[in-house]
Amino acid sequence: MALIVQKYGGTSVGSVERIKAVAARVVNTAKEGNKVVVVVSAMSGETDKLINLANQISPRPGEREMDMLLSSGERVTSALAAMAVEALGHKAISLTGRQAGIITDTVHTKARISSIKGDRIIKALDDGYVVVIAGFQGVTEGATDVTTLGRGGSDLSAVAVAAAVKADLCEIYTDVDGVYTTDPNIVPEARKLQKISYEEMLELASLGAKVLQTRSVEFAMKYTVPVVVRSSFNNNPGTFVVEEDKDMEDVVVSGIAYDKNQAKITVVDVPDKPGIAARLFNAIASSNIIIDMIVQNISSDGKFADISFTVPKTDAKRAVEVARSIGSEVGAKRVDLREDISKVSIVGVGMRTHSGVAAKMFQLLADHNINIFMISTSEIKVSCLIDLKFTELAVRVLHESFGLAQS
Ligand code: ADP
Ligand code: ASP
Ligand code: MG
């Protein structure tokens, strides 16, 4: 007998039929003698629909109200999924994030989980219930306000609950049957990985492979939660996310990711003196905007600098406002925004022990006339910012040339 957390994403609960299919899998798992906690997303498209409604009401809706609104999508599917399990003759109870004891900080729309009081979940499991938890949401300390965990946050709900109840396995059910060498919806030749290290998965996720939300991987790595990514549409074996082992280093590049949710902001002609970058990036950080790549170029006379950086497209307008305000205080000439860009990245723990990988990437992009605007590297990844329209081409070329395609 095992304790299993099963998370079902938007497409997996996208219709009444799909919810019934989920319930059948859940009941099967329970009948095999396991305790089952289910975490559900909203129906696919629902969160976007709600965001769209909010934007029709106000150009910048308040974030507390956004959380009230967006958390409703998961509430619907959790109740429906619990009903579907009961309809199959098994006891089930749905819980909101608050009822499940998921406590977060107060950063609305991208809250961090601070603790999970798992006793109600454990009690319900002991009483023979399948527990269905609404993903993507929590509540601030003292149960004051509903929060949400950032897009794709149901993955984090699942992994965090799995850690809290000490689950034997956290199964992430989605619309692909595992983690591939790159997005299989863009590159049909992509290969499914049997296993991937937490670290590589973390890089892939943070570089745009939305199959797992970044924070969920961070959490899984920190608490060594065993995670497997599987399809809710079939019974294929999935991809296990595991600790790194020796033979993983033999592969130089194990995956390619792309991220179209990027915007590049350039503060032009900033006086080149100490403290200006600190001021700019402090102000942006205070607005809870995460900065990714940064490049600073000094003019040939050494008097001015252009500071370019990237932020998620969804935060671009706010970031530009902040940059303009600091820019005018420090005497910058202007602030430019470019949104038709994307970031393509190669990832692999093998890069630590192989040289020339970045150079090969740059050469491949050059061979296809793809200009690189910005570069960033870490021990196990190289990322290039390019024109949005070349994204698919770049991913395909890199995937093929680094030998990742199915043979
Ligand atoms: P869910 O709604 O189940 O959470 P998501 O849409 O968030 O599902 O994530 C699944 C999608 O992730 C897939 O449909 C696929 O297009 C995309 N994806 C991107 N990169 C990868 C990858 N390397 N392996 C598998 N899927 C990937
Ligand atoms: N429904 C939320 C979203 O679309 C959370 C999730 O699906 O994981 O981002
Ligand atoms: Mg997802």
Short mmCIF file of C-alpha atoms in Angstrom, two decimals, residues 166-401:
data_model
loop_
_atom_site.label_atom_id
_atom_site.label_comp_id
_atom_site.label_asym_id
_atom_site.label_seq_id
_atom_site.Cartn_x
_atom_site.Cartn_y
_atom_site.Cartn_z
CA LYS A 166 5.25 12.15 2.79
CA ALA A 167 3.78 10.55 -0.33
CA ASP A 168 5.59 7.64 -1.93
CA LEU A 169 5.09 9.14 -5.39
CA CYS A 170 3.81 12.32 -7.01
CA GLU A 171 2.34 11.60 -10.44
CA ILE A 172 1.86 14.58 -12.76
CA TYR A 173 -0.73 13.67 -15.39
CA THR A 174 -0.76 15.86 -18.46
CA ASP A 175 -1.38 15.75 -22.22
CA VAL A 176 2.06 14.33 -23.13
CA ASP A 177 3.40 11.04 -21.80
CA GLY A 178 6.59 12.38 -20.28
CA VAL A 179 9.39 14.89 -20.51
CA TYR A 180 10.86 14.99 -24.00
CA THR A 181 14.17 16.25 -25.37
CA THR A 182 12.16 19.27 -26.47
CA ASP A 183 8.49 20.23 -26.80
CA PRO A 184 7.04 17.30 -28.81
CA ASN A 185 4.34 19.62 -30.12
CA ILE A 186 6.99 21.63 -31.98
CA VAL A 187 9.46 18.89 -32.87
CA PRO A 188 7.75 15.57 -33.65
CA GLU A 189 11.16 13.81 -33.60
CA ALA A 190 11.61 14.70 -29.92
CA ARG A 191 12.50 11.70 -27.76
CA LYS A 192 10.92 10.81 -24.46
CA LEU A 193 13.39 10.64 -21.57
CA GLN A 194 13.08 7.71 -19.18
CA LYS A 195 14.49 9.83 -16.42
CA ILE A 196 15.87 13.32 -15.95
CA SER A 197 17.80 14.88 -13.06
CA TYR A 198 16.10 17.45 -10.83
CA GLU A 199 18.70 19.98 -11.89
CA GLU A 200 18.18 19.52 -15.61
CA MET A 201 14.41 19.55 -15.16
CA LEU A 202 14.72 22.73 -13.13
CA GLU A 203 16.70 24.42 -15.91
CA LEU A 204 14.30 23.19 -18.63
CA ALA A 205 11.28 24.37 -16.64
CA SER A 206 12.72 27.76 -15.82
CA LEU A 207 13.75 28.17 -19.47
CA GLY A 208 10.20 27.66 -20.69
CA ALA A 209 9.39 23.92 -20.88
CA LYS A 210 6.03 24.27 -19.21
CA VAL A 211 5.52 20.54 -18.72
CA LEU A 212 6.44 21.18 -15.07
CA GLN A 213 6.21 24.53 -13.31
CA THR A 214 9.63 25.78 -12.17
CA ARG A 215 8.84 26.14 -8.49
CA SER A 216 7.38 22.66 -8.37
CA VAL A 217 10.72 21.26 -9.51
CA GLU A 218 12.60 23.44 -7.02
CA PHE A 219 10.36 22.08 -4.29
CA ALA A 220 10.69 18.48 -5.45
CA MET A 221 14.49 18.84 -5.51
CA LYS A 222 14.63 20.42 -2.06
CA TYR A 223 12.50 17.73 -0.41
CA THR A 224 13.50 14.88 -2.78
CA VAL A 225 9.90 14.22 -3.75
CA PRO A 226 9.78 11.38 -6.28
CA VAL A 227 7.99 12.80 -9.34
CA VAL A 228 6.85 11.08 -12.52
CA VAL A 229 5.30 12.85 -15.52
CA ARG A 230 2.69 10.76 -17.34
CA SER A 231 -0.23 11.10 -19.72
CA SER A 232 -3.81 10.93 -18.48
CA PHE A 233 -4.78 9.74 -21.96
CA ASN A 234 -2.90 6.41 -21.92
CA ASN A 235 -0.93 4.06 -19.69
CA ASN A 236 2.53 4.64 -21.18
CA PRO A 237 5.38 4.71 -18.70
CA GLY A 238 6.33 8.32 -17.99
CA THR A 239 9.52 10.20 -17.14
CA PHE A 240 10.94 10.01 -13.63
CA VAL A 241 12.56 13.11 -12.19
CA VAL A 242 15.40 11.79 -10.05
CA GLU A 243 18.73 12.66 -8.48
CA GLU A 244 21.61 12.91 -10.92
CA ASP A 245 23.55 9.72 -11.60
CA LYS A 246 26.92 9.12 -13.21
CA ASP A 247 25.82 8.15 -16.74
CA MET A 248 23.79 11.36 -17.13
CA GLU A 249 27.07 13.24 -17.71
CA ASP A 250 27.77 11.28 -20.88
CA VAL A 251 25.08 13.24 -22.67
CA VAL A 252 26.28 16.77 -23.37
CA VAL A 253 22.92 18.32 -24.22
CA SER A 254 19.85 16.56 -22.94
CA GLY A 255 17.13 19.03 -23.79
CA ILE A 256 16.18 22.20 -25.67
CA ALA A 257 13.73 24.73 -24.27
CA TYR A 258 12.18 27.89 -25.62
CA ASP A 259 10.34 30.73 -23.95
CA LYS A 260 8.14 33.12 -25.88
CA ASN A 261 7.00 34.90 -22.73
CA GLN A 262 9.96 37.29 -22.77
CA ALA A 263 10.25 41.01 -23.25
CA LYS A 264 13.44 43.04 -23.56
CA ILE A 265 13.71 46.46 -22.01
CA THR A 266 16.59 48.82 -22.77
CA VAL A 267 17.40 51.91 -20.77
CA VAL A 268 19.33 54.02 -23.28
CA ASP A 269 22.20 56.37 -22.47
CA VAL A 270 22.37 56.04 -18.71
CA PRO A 271 25.24 58.09 -17.22
CA ASP A 272 28.01 55.56 -16.49
CA LYS A 273 28.52 55.93 -12.76
CA PRO A 274 28.28 53.66 -9.72
CA GLY A 275 24.90 52.88 -8.19
CA ILE A 276 22.64 53.32 -11.19
CA ALA A 277 22.13 49.63 -11.98
CA ALA A 278 21.51 48.95 -8.30
CA ARG A 279 18.84 51.66 -8.19
CA LEU A 280 17.11 50.42 -11.32
CA PHE A 281 17.08 46.75 -10.39
CA ASN A 282 16.12 47.43 -6.77
CA ALA A 283 13.09 49.36 -7.95
CA ILE A 284 12.09 46.54 -10.29
CA ALA A 285 12.61 43.89 -7.61
CA SER A 286 10.41 45.89 -5.22
CA SER A 287 7.60 45.50 -7.75
CA ASN A 288 8.01 41.70 -7.50
CA ILE A 289 9.14 41.45 -11.12
CA ILE A 290 11.70 38.78 -11.85
CA ILE A 291 14.56 39.78 -14.12
CA ASP A 292 16.24 37.21 -16.26
CA MET A 293 19.04 38.28 -18.62
CA ILE A 294 21.01 41.50 -18.18
CA VAL A 295 23.51 43.13 -20.53
CA GLN A 296 25.24 46.48 -20.13
CA ASN A 297 27.13 48.18 -22.99
CA ILE A 298 29.33 51.21 -22.45
CA SER A 299 29.43 53.85 -25.21
CA SER A 300 32.74 54.33 -27.00
CA ASP A 301 33.44 57.58 -25.11
CA GLY A 302 32.83 55.74 -21.81
CA LYS A 303 30.31 58.31 -20.56
CA PHE A 304 27.08 56.45 -21.07
CA ALA A 305 25.76 52.92 -20.82
CA ASP A 306 22.79 51.07 -22.30
CA ILE A 307 21.30 48.63 -19.83
CA SER A 308 19.18 45.88 -21.37
CA PHE A 309 17.29 43.24 -19.43
CA THR A 310 14.50 40.77 -19.93
CA VAL A 311 11.34 40.22 -17.90
CA PRO A 312 8.26 38.02 -18.42
CA LYS A 313 6.04 39.60 -21.09
CA THR A 314 3.19 39.71 -18.61
CA ASP A 315 5.22 42.07 -16.37
CA ALA A 316 6.70 44.16 -19.20
CA LYS A 317 4.41 47.18 -18.97
CA ARG A 318 4.91 47.52 -15.23
CA ALA A 319 8.67 47.07 -15.62
CA VAL A 320 8.79 49.78 -18.31
CA GLU A 321 6.93 52.18 -16.02
CA VAL A 322 9.45 51.56 -13.25
CA ALA A 323 12.39 51.85 -15.67
CA ARG A 324 11.01 55.12 -17.08
CA SER A 325 10.59 56.59 -13.64
CA ILE A 326 14.14 55.66 -12.52
CA GLY A 327 15.44 56.53 -16.01
CA SER A 328 14.15 60.10 -15.77
CA GLU A 329 15.57 60.47 -12.25
CA VAL A 330 19.06 59.45 -13.37
CA GLY A 331 18.99 61.29 -16.70
CA ALA A 332 18.66 58.38 -19.14
CA LYS A 333 17.74 59.30 -22.70
CA ARG A 334 14.79 56.89 -23.12
CA VAL A 335 13.46 53.40 -22.37
CA ASP A 336 12.70 50.97 -25.22
CA LEU A 337 10.54 47.86 -25.08
CA ARG A 338 10.78 44.94 -27.48
CA GLU A 339 8.27 42.09 -27.24
CA ASP A 340 8.78 40.11 -30.48
CA ILE A 341 11.61 38.06 -29.03
CA SER A 342 12.12 34.63 -27.52
CA LYS A 343 14.76 32.73 -25.65
CA VAL A 344 16.08 29.37 -26.83
CA SER A 345 18.24 27.31 -24.52
CA ILE A 346 20.24 24.11 -24.48
CA VAL A 347 20.47 22.20 -21.20
CA GLY A 348 22.60 19.32 -19.99
CA VAL A 349 24.64 18.31 -16.95
CA GLY A 350 27.23 16.98 -19.43
CA MET A 351 28.19 20.58 -20.29
CA ARG A 352 30.17 20.71 -17.08
CA THR A 353 32.69 18.31 -18.53
CA HIS A 354 32.57 19.20 -22.24
CA SER A 355 33.92 22.36 -23.87
CA GLY A 356 32.84 24.16 -27.04
CA VAL A 357 29.13 23.60 -26.51
CA ALA A 358 28.20 27.30 -26.45
CA ALA A 359 30.35 28.01 -29.52
CA LYS A 360 28.58 25.22 -31.41
CA MET A 361 25.20 26.69 -30.50
CA PHE A 362 26.20 30.17 -31.70
CA GLN A 363 27.59 28.74 -34.94
CA LEU A 364 24.41 26.77 -35.64
CA LEU A 365 22.27 29.88 -35.15
CA ALA A 366 24.65 31.90 -37.34
CA ASP A 367 24.50 29.25 -40.09
CA HIS A 368 20.75 29.87 -40.21
CA ASN A 369 21.12 33.65 -40.16
CA ILE A 370 19.59 33.92 -36.71
CA ASN A 371 20.88 36.96 -34.89
CA ILE A 372 21.60 36.69 -31.14
CA PHE A 373 20.55 39.69 -29.02
CA MET A 374 21.62 38.45 -25.61
CA ILE A 375 23.37 35.43 -24.16
CA SER A 376 23.36 33.94 -20.71
CA THR A 377 25.05 30.83 -19.43
CA SER A 378 25.27 28.68 -16.35
CA GLU A 379 27.17 25.51 -15.65
CA ILE A 380 24.51 23.40 -17.34
CA LYS A 381 22.79 25.68 -19.83
CA VAL A 382 23.31 28.24 -22.59
CA SER A 383 20.49 30.62 -23.54
CA CYS A 384 20.21 32.97 -26.51
CA LEU A 385 17.66 35.70 -26.99
CA ILE A 386 16.52 35.81 -30.63
CA ASP A 387 13.80 37.17 -32.90
CA LEU A 388 10.45 35.54 -32.04
CA LYS A 389 9.84 34.45 -35.62
CA PHE A 390 12.91 32.19 -35.62
CA THR A 391 11.96 30.28 -32.46
CA GLU A 392 10.72 27.05 -34.04
CA LEU A 393 13.55 27.01 -36.59
CA ALA A 394 16.16 27.48 -33.86
CA VAL A 395 14.68 24.75 -31.67
CA ARG A 396 14.55 22.29 -34.57
CA VAL A 397 18.10 23.04 -35.73
CA LEU A 398 19.57 22.73 -32.23
CA HIS A 399 17.59 19.57 -31.50
CA GLU A 400 18.80 17.93 -34.70
CA SER A 401 22.41 19.11 -34.54
#
